Coordinates of C-alpha atoms in Angstrom, one line a residue:
M170 CA -7.3 11.0 -10.1
E171 CA -7.1 14.9 -9.3
K172 CA -7.8 14.5 -5.7
Y173 CA -5.3 11.8 -5.2
E174 CA -2.9 14.0 -6.9
G175 CA -3.7 16.8 -4.7
V176 CA -3.1 14.4 -1.5
M177 CA 0.4 13.1 -3.0
R178 CA 1.5 16.8 -3.2
M179 CA 0.3 17.4 0.1
L180 CA 2.0 14.5 1.7
H181 CA 5.3 15.4 0.2
G182 CA 7.0 14.4 3.5
D183 CA 7.7 11.1 2.1
L184 CA 10.0 12.6 -0.6
H185 CA 13.5 11.7 1.2
D186 CA 16.7 10.4 0.1
P187 CA 19.6 8.5 2.1
I188 CA 22.9 10.2 2.9
G189 CA 24.9 10.8 -0.4
T190 CA 27.9 12.9 -1.6
S191 CA 27.8 16.5 -2.9
S192 CA 30.2 15.9 -6.0
E193 CA 27.7 14.9 -8.5
S194 CA 27.3 17.0 -11.5
E195 CA 24.0 18.9 -11.7
S196 CA 23.2 17.8 -15.4
I197 CA 21.1 14.6 -16.1
D198 CA 22.6 11.8 -17.4
P199 CA 20.8 10.5 -20.9
N200 CA 22.2 7.1 -20.1
Q201 CA 20.4 6.8 -16.5
P202 CA 17.3 4.6 -16.6
D203 CA 13.8 6.0 -16.8
I204 CA 13.0 3.6 -13.8
L205 CA 15.3 3.6 -10.7
M206 CA 14.0 -0.1 -9.3
D207 CA 14.8 -2.0 -12.3
Q208 CA 16.5 -4.9 -10.5
T209 CA 14.9 -8.2 -10.1
S210 CA 16.1 -8.6 -6.3
Q211 CA 13.1 -9.3 -4.4
D212 CA 14.6 -9.1 -0.7
C213 CA 16.7 -6.0 -0.1
F214 CA 17.5 -4.5 3.1
D215 CA 20.6 -2.4 4.0
K216 CA 20.9 -1.7 7.9
E217 CA 23.5 1.0 7.3
V218 CA 21.1 2.9 5.0
F219 CA 18.2 2.4 7.2
R220 CA 20.1 3.6 10.4
D221 CA 21.5 6.8 8.5
Q222 CA 18.3 7.8 6.8
L223 CA 16.4 7.2 10.3
L224 CA 19.2 9.6 12.1
L225 CA 19.0 12.2 9.0
H226 CA 15.4 12.7 9.3
L227 CA 15.0 12.8 13.2
T228 CA 17.5 15.2 13.6
S229 CA 16.3 17.7 10.7
P230 CA 16.7 20.7 10.5
F231 CA 19.4 20.9 13.2
C232 CA 21.6 18.7 10.7
I233 CA 21.3 20.9 8.0
P234 CA 24.1 23.4 8.8
F235 CA 26.5 20.4 9.7
L236 CA 25.8 18.9 6.5
L237 CA 26.3 22.2 4.7
A238 CA 29.7 22.6 6.4
A239 CA 30.7 19.2 5.5
G240 CA 29.9 19.8 1.7
K241 CA 26.8 17.6 1.5
S242 CA 24.6 20.3 -0.3
T243 CA 23.6 17.5 -3.1
L244 CA 22.5 15.4 0.1
L245 CA 20.3 18.2 1.3
A246 CA 18.9 19.0 -2.4
N247 CA 18.1 15.2 -3.2
T248 CA 16.1 14.8 0.1
S249 CA 14.2 18.2 0.2
L250 CA 15.6 19.1 3.4
W251 CA 17.6 22.0 1.7
P252 CA 16.7 24.6 -0.2
W253 CA 13.0 24.4 0.2
E254 CA 11.1 24.3 -3.0
N255 CA 7.6 24.9 -1.4
L256 CA 5.9 25.0 1.8
S257 CA 5.6 21.1 1.9
D258 CA 9.4 20.8 1.9
F259 CA 9.5 23.4 4.5
T260 CA 7.0 21.7 6.8
W261 CA 8.3 18.1 6.9
S262 CA 11.8 19.3 7.2
V263 CA 11.5 21.3 10.4
V264 CA 8.6 19.4 12.2
P265 CA 10.6 17.3 14.2
A266 CA 12.3 20.7 15.8
F267 CA 8.6 21.2 17.2
W268 CA 8.8 18.0 19.1
Y269 CA 12.1 19.1 20.4
V270 CA 10.8 22.6 21.5
N271 CA 8.0 21.0 23.0
L272 CA 10.0 18.8 25.1
L273 CA 12.1 21.5 26.5
L274 CA 8.7 23.4 27.3
F275 CA 7.4 20.5 29.2
V276 CA 10.6 20.2 31.3
L277 CA 10.9 24.0 32.0
Y278 CA 7.1 24.5 32.7
N279 CA 6.5 21.2 34.2
Q280 CA 4.3 22.8 37.1
D281 CA 2.3 24.5 34.7
F282 CA 1.4 21.3 32.8
A283 CA 0.8 19.6 35.7
E284 CA -2.0 22.4 37.0
A285 CA -3.7 21.9 33.6
N286 CA -3.8 18.2 34.0
I287 CA -1.5 17.7 30.8
Y288 CA 0.9 14.9 31.0
G289 CA 4.0 13.6 29.2
S290 CA 2.0 11.2 27.5
E291 CA 0.3 13.8 25.1
I292 CA 3.1 16.4 24.8
V293 CA 6.1 14.0 24.5
F294 CA 5.3 10.2 23.9
L295 CA 2.4 10.1 21.3
P296 CA 4.0 12.8 19.3
L297 CA 7.5 10.9 19.6
G298 CA 5.9 7.4 18.6
A299 CA 4.1 9.3 15.5
I300 CA 7.2 10.8 14.2
L301 CA 9.4 7.4 15.2
V302 CA 6.7 5.4 13.0
H303 CA 7.0 7.6 10.1
R304 CA 10.5 8.5 9.6
S305 CA 11.2 4.6 10.2
M306 CA 8.8 3.9 7.1
I307 CA 10.8 6.5 5.2
A308 CA 14.1 4.8 6.3
L309 CA 12.6 1.4 5.2
K310 CA 11.5 2.8 1.9
Y311 CA 15.2 3.3 0.7
S312 CA 16.8 0.8 2.8
G313 CA 15.0 -1.7 0.6
L314 CA 16.7 -0.3 -2.6
S315 CA 19.3 -2.9 -4.0
Q316 CA 22.9 -1.9 -3.6
V317 CA 23.0 -0.6 -7.3
E318 CA 20.0 1.2 -7.0
Y319 CA 21.0 3.0 -4.1
Q320 CA 24.6 3.8 -5.5
R321 CA 22.9 5.0 -8.7
W322 CA 20.5 7.4 -6.7
R323 CA 23.1 8.7 -4.3
M324 CA 25.1 9.8 -7.3
A325 CA 22.2 11.3 -9.2
P326 CA 21.8 14.9 -9.5
P327 CA 18.6 16.5 -7.5
S328 CA 16.2 16.8 -10.5
L329 CA 16.6 13.2 -11.2
A330 CA 16.7 12.0 -7.9
H331 CA 13.3 14.0 -7.2
R332 CA 12.0 12.3 -10.3
W333 CA 13.1 8.7 -9.0
S334 CA 11.9 9.4 -5.5
K335 CA 8.0 9.7 -6.9
Q336 CA 8.8 6.5 -8.7
I337 CA 9.4 4.5 -5.5
Q338 CA 7.0 6.0 -3.1
L339 CA 3.7 4.0 -2.5
L340 CA 1.4 7.1 -2.7
S341 CA 2.7 8.7 -5.7
S342 CA 3.7 5.6 -7.8
W343 CA 2.2 2.4 -6.4
L344 CA -1.5 3.6 -6.3
P345 CA -1.9 5.0 -9.5
L346 CA 0.8 2.4 -11.1
P347 CA 2.1 4.7 -14.0
D348 CA 2.5 2.9 -17.2
N349 CA 6.1 2.8 -17.1
V350 CA 6.2 1.8 -13.6
L351 CA 4.0 -1.2 -14.4
E352 CA 5.4 -2.2 -17.6
M353 CA 9.0 -2.3 -15.7
E354 CA 7.4 -4.5 -12.8
V355 CA 5.8 -6.7 -15.4
Q356 CA 9.3 -7.4 -16.9
K357 CA 10.8 -8.1 -13.8
A358 CA 8.2 -10.4 -13.0
C359 CA 8.6 -12.3 -16.2
R360 CA 12.4 -12.5 -15.3
I361 CA 11.9 -14.0 -12.0
Q362 CA 9.2 -16.4 -13.2
G363 CA 11.1 -17.6 -16.4
A364 CA 8.1 -16.4 -18.6
N365 CA 8.4 -14.6 -21.6
L366 CA 4.9 -12.8 -22.1
L367 CA 6.1 -11.2 -25.4
E368 CA 6.0 -14.4 -27.0
L369 CA 3.2 -15.8 -25.9
R370 CA -0.3 -14.7 -27.6
F371 CA -4.1 -15.3 -26.8
Q372 CA -5.7 -16.9 -30.0
H373 CA -9.2 -16.8 -31.0
D374 CA -10.3 -19.2 -33.7
V375 CA -13.3 -17.3 -35.8
R376 CA -15.3 -19.8 -37.2
C377 CA -19.2 -18.4 -36.9
V378 CA -20.9 -15.4 -35.7
N379 CA -20.7 -16.5 -32.0
S380 CA -17.0 -16.8 -32.1
L381 CA -17.1 -13.5 -34.0
R382 CA -18.8 -11.7 -31.4
A383 CA -16.7 -13.4 -28.7
W384 CA -13.4 -12.2 -30.7
K385 CA -14.8 -8.7 -30.7
V386 CA -14.9 -9.0 -26.6
W387 CA -11.2 -9.6 -26.9
Q388 CA -10.4 -6.7 -29.2
Q389 CA -12.8 -4.1 -26.9
M390 CA -11.9 -5.4 -23.4
S391 CA -9.6 -2.2 -22.8
E392 CA -12.5 -0.2 -23.5
C393 CA -14.6 -1.3 -20.4
S394 CA -14.1 -0.6 -16.7
T395 CA -13.6 -3.7 -14.2
E396 CA -17.4 -3.2 -13.4
Q397 CA -18.3 -3.7 -16.9
L398 CA -16.0 -6.6 -17.2
H399 CA -17.4 -8.6 -14.5
G400 CA -20.9 -7.9 -15.6
E401 CA -21.9 -5.2 -13.0
L402 CA -22.5 -2.6 -15.5
P403 CA -23.6 -2.9 -19.3
C404 CA -20.7 -2.6 -21.9
Q405 CA -22.0 -1.8 -25.1
H406 CA -19.5 -3.0 -28.2
G407 CA -19.9 -1.3 -31.3
A408 CA -21.8 -3.5 -34.5
M409 CA -20.0 -6.2 -35.8
E410 CA -20.5 -4.8 -39.2
D411 CA -17.9 -1.9 -38.3
Q412 CA -15.0 -4.2 -38.2
R413 CA -14.3 -6.9 -40.9
V414 CA -12.4 -9.8 -39.2
T415 CA -11.4 -12.6 -41.6
Q416 CA -12.2 -16.0 -40.2
G417 CA -9.6 -17.9 -39.0
V418 CA -7.1 -17.7 -35.9
Q419 CA -6.7 -14.3 -34.8
E420 CA -4.1 -13.2 -31.9
L421 CA -3.5 -10.7 -29.1
S422 CA -0.4 -10.4 -27.0
A423 CA -0.5 -11.9 -23.9
T424 CA 1.4 -8.8 -22.4
E425 CA -1.2 -6.4 -23.7
V426 CA -3.8 -8.5 -22.1
L427 CA -2.0 -8.6 -18.7
L428 CA -1.5 -4.9 -18.9
T429 CA -5.2 -4.3 -19.9
L430 CA -6.4 -6.2 -16.8
W431 CA -4.0 -4.3 -14.2
R432 CA -5.0 -1.2 -15.7
M433 CA -8.6 -1.9 -15.0
A434 CA -7.9 -2.9 -11.6
I435 CA -5.7 0.1 -10.6
D436 CA -8.7 2.4 -11.8
H437 CA -11.0 0.3 -9.8
V438 CA -8.7 0.3 -6.6
V439 CA -8.1 4.4 -6.8
R440 CA -11.5 5.1 -6.3
F441 CA -11.5 2.7 -3.3
N442 CA -11.4 5.7 -1.2
R443 CA -10.0 5.4 2.4
V444 CA -8.4 8.8 2.7
R445 CA -11.3 10.3 4.7
L446 CA -11.5 7.2 7.1
V447 CA -7.9 7.5 7.7
G448 CA -8.2 11.1 8.3
F449 CA -10.8 10.5 10.9
W450 CA -8.6 7.9 12.7
A451 CA -5.7 10.2 12.7
L452 CA -8.0 12.8 14.6
L453 CA -7.9 10.3 17.7
P454 CA -4.5 10.6 19.1
S455 CA -4.5 14.6 18.3
C456 CA -7.9 15.6 19.6
V457 CA -9.0 13.0 22.5
P458 CA -6.8 14.4 25.0
M459 CA -8.1 17.7 24.5
I460 CA -11.7 16.8 24.3
W461 CA -11.5 14.4 27.3
R462 CA -10.4 17.5 29.4
A463 CA -13.1 19.7 27.9
V464 CA -15.8 17.3 28.7
A465 CA -14.3 16.6 32.3
S466 CA -14.5 20.5 32.6
S467 CA -18.0 20.7 31.3
A468 CA -19.3 18.4 33.8
E469 CA -18.2 20.4 36.7
D470 CA -19.1 23.8 35.1
T471 CA -21.3 24.3 31.9
S472 CA -21.6 28.1 32.3
R473 CA -18.2 29.2 31.6
P474 CA -17.1 28.3 27.9
D475 CA -13.6 30.3 28.6
L476 CA -13.1 27.6 31.4
I477 CA -13.6 24.9 29.1
L478 CA -11.3 26.2 26.4
Q479 CA -8.7 26.7 29.2
A480 CA -9.0 23.0 30.4
A481 CA -8.7 21.7 27.0
F482 CA -5.6 23.9 25.9
G483 CA -4.2 25.1 29.2
R484 CA -3.7 28.6 30.5
S485 CA -0.4 29.9 29.9
P486 CA 1.2 30.5 26.6
P487 CA 3.7 27.7 26.5
V488 CA 1.3 25.0 27.5
I489 CA -1.1 26.2 24.9
Y490 CA 1.7 26.3 22.1
A491 CA 2.8 22.6 23.4
V492 CA -0.5 21.4 23.3
V493 CA -1.6 22.5 19.7
T494 CA 1.7 21.8 18.1
S495 CA 1.8 18.5 19.7
A496 CA -1.8 17.6 18.3
L497 CA -0.8 18.8 14.7
I498 CA 2.4 16.6 15.1
C499 CA 0.2 13.7 16.1
Y500 CA -2.1 14.3 13.3
M501 CA 0.2 14.7 10.1
H502 CA 2.2 11.7 11.2
V503 CA -0.7 9.3 12.0
F504 CA -2.3 10.4 9.0
L505 CA 0.6 9.6 6.7
A506 CA 1.4 6.2 8.8
G507 CA -2.4 5.5 8.2
L508 CA -2.3 6.1 4.4
F509 CA 0.9 3.6 4.1
A510 CA -0.9 1.2 6.0
V511 CA -4.0 1.4 3.8
M512 CA -1.9 0.6 0.7
G513 CA -1.7 -2.8 2.2
I514 CA -5.3 -3.0 1.4
V515 CA -4.9 -1.6 -1.9
H516 CA -2.2 -3.9 -3.0
Y517 CA -3.8 -7.1 -1.7
K518 CA -7.1 -6.1 -3.5
R519 CA -5.8 -5.4 -6.5
M520 CA -3.7 -8.6 -6.7
M521 CA -7.1 -10.5 -6.2
M522 CA -8.8 -8.7 -8.6
V523 CA -6.2 -9.3 -11.3
L524 CA -6.0 -13.1 -10.2
Q525 CA -9.6 -13.3 -10.6
S526 CA -9.9 -11.8 -14.0
I527 CA -7.2 -14.1 -15.3
C528 CA -9.1 -17.3 -13.8
R529 CA -12.4 -15.8 -15.3
L530 CA -10.9 -16.0 -18.6
T531 CA -11.1 -19.8 -18.4
R532 CA -14.7 -19.9 -17.5
P533 CA -16.8 -22.4 -18.8
L534 CA -19.8 -20.3 -19.9
F535 CA -19.1 -17.0 -21.9
C536 CA -22.8 -15.5 -20.9
V537 CA -21.8 -15.5 -17.3
F538 CA -19.5 -12.4 -17.7
P539 CA -20.5 -11.2 -21.3
N540 CA -18.2 -8.1 -21.2
L541 CA -15.1 -10.3 -20.1
P542 CA -13.1 -12.4 -23.1
Q543 CA -13.2 -16.2 -23.0
A544 CA -10.2 -18.3 -23.8
Q545 CA -10.7 -21.2 -25.9
L546 CA -9.4 -24.1 -24.3
S547 CA -10.0 -26.5 -27.2
G548 CA -9.3 -27.1 -30.8
R549 CA -6.0 -25.8 -32.5
V550 CA -5.8 -22.5 -30.0
G551 CA -6.2 -24.2 -26.7
V552 CA -2.7 -24.9 -26.2
E553 CA -1.3 -21.4 -26.8
N554 CA -4.3 -20.2 -24.6
M555 CA -3.3 -22.5 -22.0
R556 CA 0.3 -21.5 -21.8
A557 CA -0.9 -17.8 -21.7
V558 CA -3.3 -18.1 -19.0
L559 CA -0.8 -19.9 -16.7
A560 CA 2.1 -17.4 -17.4
C561 CA -0.1 -14.2 -16.9
F562 CA -1.0 -16.0 -13.4
E563 CA 2.4 -16.7 -12.7
V564 CA 3.8 -13.1 -13.5
T565 CA 0.9 -11.5 -11.3
L566 CA 1.9 -13.4 -8.4
R567 CA 5.4 -11.9 -8.5
L568 CA 4.4 -8.6 -9.7
G569 CA 5.6 -5.5 -7.4
G570 CA 7.3 -8.0 -4.8
R571 CA 9.5 -5.0 -3.6
Y572 CA 6.5 -2.6 -2.9
Q573 CA 4.8 -5.5 -1.2
N574 CA 7.7 -6.2 1.0
R575 CA 7.6 -2.2 2.1
V576 CA 4.0 -2.5 2.8
E577 CA 4.6 -5.5 4.9
A578 CA 7.5 -3.7 6.9
Y579 CA 5.2 -0.5 7.1
I580 CA 2.3 -2.2 8.5
A581 CA 4.8 -4.2 10.9
T582 CA 6.2 -0.6 12.1
L583 CA 2.7 0.5 13.1
A584 CA 1.4 -2.6 14.5
S585 CA 4.8 -3.0 16.6
A586 CA 3.9 0.8 17.9
A587 CA 0.5 0.2 18.6
T588 CA 1.3 -3.0 20.6
L589 CA 3.9 -1.5 22.6
G590 CA 1.5 1.0 23.5
M591 CA -1.3 -1.7 24.3
S592 CA 1.5 -3.5 26.4
F593 CA 1.9 -0.7 28.6
I594 CA -1.7 -0.6 29.3
V595 CA -2.4 -4.1 29.9
V596 CA 0.7 -4.4 32.2
G597 CA -0.9 -1.6 34.1
V598 CA -4.2 -3.0 34.6
V599 CA -2.9 -6.5 35.6
I600 CA -0.6 -5.1 38.2
G601 CA -3.1 -2.5 39.4
V602 CA -1.1 0.6 38.6
H603 CA -3.5 1.6 36.0
N604 CA -7.3 1.6 37.3
Q605 CA -9.0 4.5 35.6
M606 CA -9.9 5.2 32.1
N607 CA -8.3 8.3 30.8
S608 CA -7.4 9.8 27.4
F609 CA -4.1 8.0 26.8
T610 CA -5.7 4.4 26.9
V611 CA -8.6 5.8 24.8
V612 CA -5.9 6.9 22.0
I613 CA -4.1 3.3 22.4
L614 CA -7.3 1.4 22.1
S615 CA -8.5 3.2 19.0
L616 CA -4.9 2.9 17.6
N617 CA -5.0 -0.5 18.0
L618 CA -8.6 -1.3 16.7
G619 CA -7.4 0.9 13.5
V620 CA -4.4 -1.4 12.8
T621 CA -6.2 -4.6 13.4
A622 CA -9.0 -3.5 11.1
I623 CA -6.3 -2.6 8.4
M624 CA -4.6 -6.1 8.9
F625 CA -7.7 -7.9 8.9
Q626 CA -8.6 -6.6 5.5
M627 CA -5.4 -7.0 4.1
I628 CA -5.4 -10.8 5.2
W629 CA -9.1 -10.9 3.8
Y630 CA -7.9 -9.8 0.4
G631 CA -5.0 -12.2 0.4
S632 CA -7.0 -15.2 1.3
K633 CA -9.3 -14.1 -1.6
A634 CA -6.6 -14.0 -3.8
N635 CA -5.2 -17.4 -3.0
E636 CA -8.6 -18.9 -3.7
N637 CA -8.0 -18.3 -7.4
F638 CA -5.5 -21.4 -7.4
G639 CA -8.3 -23.8 -6.8
L640 CA -10.6 -21.9 -9.1
L641 CA -8.3 -21.9 -12.0
A642 CA -7.5 -25.6 -11.4
N643 CA -11.1 -26.4 -11.5
N644 CA -11.6 -24.6 -14.7
I645 CA -8.9 -26.3 -16.4
C646 CA -10.3 -29.6 -14.9
R647 CA -13.8 -28.7 -16.4
A648 CA -12.3 -27.7 -20.0
R649 CA -10.3 -31.3 -19.8
W650 CA -13.7 -33.0 -19.2
R651 CA -15.3 -31.4 -22.0
N652 CA -12.3 -32.1 -24.4
S653 CA -12.1 -35.6 -23.4
V654 CA -14.5 -36.9 -26.0
Q655 CA -12.1 -35.0 -28.8
K656 CA -9.2 -37.0 -29.8
E657 CA -7.5 -34.3 -31.7
D658 CA -7.0 -32.6 -28.5
E659 CA -4.5 -34.9 -27.0
D660 CA -1.8 -32.1 -27.2
C661 CA -4.1 -29.6 -25.5
E662 CA -5.3 -32.4 -22.8
Q663 CA -1.3 -32.9 -22.0
V664 CA -0.6 -29.2 -21.7
M665 CA -3.8 -28.7 -19.2
S666 CA -2.6 -31.7 -17.2
L667 CA 0.8 -30.0 -16.8
A668 CA -0.8 -26.8 -16.0
M669 CA -2.8 -28.2 -13.1
E670 CA 0.2 -29.6 -11.6
R671 CA 2.1 -26.3 -12.0
L672 CA -0.7 -24.7 -10.3
A673 CA -0.5 -27.4 -7.4
I674 CA 3.1 -26.5 -7.1
L675 CA 2.9 -22.8 -7.2
C676 CA 0.2 -23.0 -4.4
E677 CA 2.5 -24.7 -2.3
T678 CA 5.6 -22.6 -3.0
E679 CA 4.7 -19.2 -4.4
P680 CA 1.2 -18.1 -2.8
V681 CA 0.0 -14.7 -2.0
N682 CA 1.6 -14.4 1.4
I683 CA 1.8 -11.6 4.1
A684 CA 5.1 -11.4 5.6
G685 CA 6.0 -14.9 4.9
T686 CA 2.5 -16.3 6.4
V687 CA -0.3 -17.5 4.0
P688 CA -3.4 -15.5 4.7
T689 CA -6.6 -17.3 5.5
C690 CA -9.9 -16.3 6.8
D691 CA -9.3 -18.2 10.0
L692 CA -6.3 -16.2 10.5
G693 CA -8.1 -13.0 10.0
Y694 CA -10.7 -13.8 12.3
S695 CA -8.3 -15.2 15.0
L696 CA -6.8 -11.7 14.7
L697 CA -9.9 -9.8 15.4
S698 CA -10.9 -12.3 18.4
V699 CA -7.6 -11.8 20.1
A700 CA -7.6 -7.8 19.5
G701 CA -11.0 -7.4 20.5
T702 CA -10.7 -9.7 23.7
I703 CA -7.8 -7.8 24.7
V704 CA -9.5 -4.5 24.7
A705 CA -12.6 -5.7 26.3
F706 CA -10.3 -6.9 29.1
V707 CA -8.7 -3.7 29.4
I708 CA -12.3 -1.6 29.5
G709 CA -13.6 -4.3 31.8
K710 CA -11.2 -3.8 34.3
L711 CA -11.2 0.0 34.1
Y712 CA -14.7 0.0 34.6
N713 CA -14.8 -2.7 37.1
W714 CA -16.7 -5.1 35.2
D715 CA -16.5 -8.7 36.8
I716 CA -14.1 -10.3 34.6
P717 CA -11.4 -12.8 35.9
A718 CA -7.8 -11.6 35.7

C-alpha cells in the first residue's frame, strides 16, 4: 500500500472542487457526516456543475485573481488552487498556463518551428487533448454528486472539503476502499436492494468433528488472503483444541462475511499493479515525436550527436522550451487519465472476485476450496443461509454504483478523444490527404490500442462476473437435488426455489453492465477485431500494402 499512497500523493491533481461561495466558516461542523456520498442516488449528473468546473480548471491559474477579487477565497482553498500547500498543488494549478504560453510561442515563432519540422499537432493539439480529457474527468467527478452532497461540500470549510475530496476520488478512495467508505457503500446498496444484512446470519450446525472443522474455517476466514481462500496457497488454521465450540447452531453476521470478502478482494486488486504499464503507455504521446525526428536525423548523419539532439528538440530556445513542456504536459495528463481508466479494470475484477467467492460458498464439496467456508444448505440452518447468500449477492451487484458510473464516464471520455483522433487519420487516409506514416499517426494508433485493451479487460471481467448468476443457480439446484430425499427440508426447498427465480430475474434486470450494455466475451472480441482491423487498414494504406479501400 505504501507505493500506492506515494502515487496518490503525487497525483494530487484530482483534488478539485466545484464553484462555491466564500462565506463559510473555517471551523468543522461536528454534525457533518463522515462520508460525503451518503445518498442512495445512483444516477447523478449536473450539467451546470460540469460546465463550471471544466471552465474553472481550464482557465487556472488566470482565474485566481478574478475569483479572489470576487470574494471566492474559500472556493480557491477548497479546490487547492490557492493558496498552494505543496508542490503538487502548485503544479496542477499552473500547468494549463504552460499550454497557453506554448500556443503563443507557436504563433510568434512559427517559422522556427517549421524549420525544425515541429508541427501544431505536437505543440498544440496533443497537449490540448490531454488537458481536456483530464479536466473533463475532474468535472465529471463532481458533477456526479447529488444536489444535497454538492451543496454540503460547497458550504464546507477547506479542511473538511479536502478530506471529502479524498473520499470521492478513485485513486485515493475507491482503489484502497477504506473501511468507512466500504461500510457506507454496503449500507447504501442494502437500502437500494431492500436487504437488511444486519438481521441476516450465516448459520452452521456443529454436530461432529467435520462440521467443527468447517465452522473453524468460518471463524478464521478473515485471517486468510484471497489466494488462500480459493486454494492457491495453504492456510494453516490453529488446532481445534485451542477453541472450544459448543455443539449446536453457531452464527456469523452476513454483513461481516460480505465485508471480509470485499476486503480480501481489495487487497488482491491493489497488488494488481498496472501503474508501470500506464507509465510506459503515457510515454508514447510525449516522446514519440522527438524520437521520430531523432531517428530520421540519424539516418541522414550518424556522426553528429548534436545535430540529432537539435532535430529532436529544435534549435532556438523558444522551440526547445515548447517541445519539452508539451511533452511533460502530455505525459502528466495521459498518465493520470490512464490510471483513471485502469480503475475500470480494477472495479470489474473486484466485483467478479466477490461474486465468485459468494457463489463458492454454496459449492457442493467442501474439499474443493478447503480454506473457503461452505454454507450448509440443508437441515435447520439451510433457510437462513440461503437468504444470507442471496442477500450478499444482491448487495454486491449494487455496491459502488456511483463510482462505477464515474469509471464508465472516464472510459467514455478517453475513448471519445482517441476515436476523434483516429477519425482524422482514417479520413485523411481514405481521401488521400494523409499518405505517409508520421509521429502523430503513431501516437494516435498507440492511444487507440491502449484504450481498446483497457475496454477489453473491463468487458472480460464484467462477463466473468455475470457468469456467477448461472453458477450460483446451478449450486442451488444441486443442493435441492441432494435435499429432495429429505422430507424435513420442505421449507428449505421452497426458499431455494424462490432464490432461483430471484436469480433469473436479477440476471435479466440487474446484471453487471458497462454503460448500460451487458458485457460478453463476444462483445470484447468484436471490439478487438474492429480496432485491429482499423489499425491494420491505416498502416497498410500508409505503407502501400495491397488493401482495397
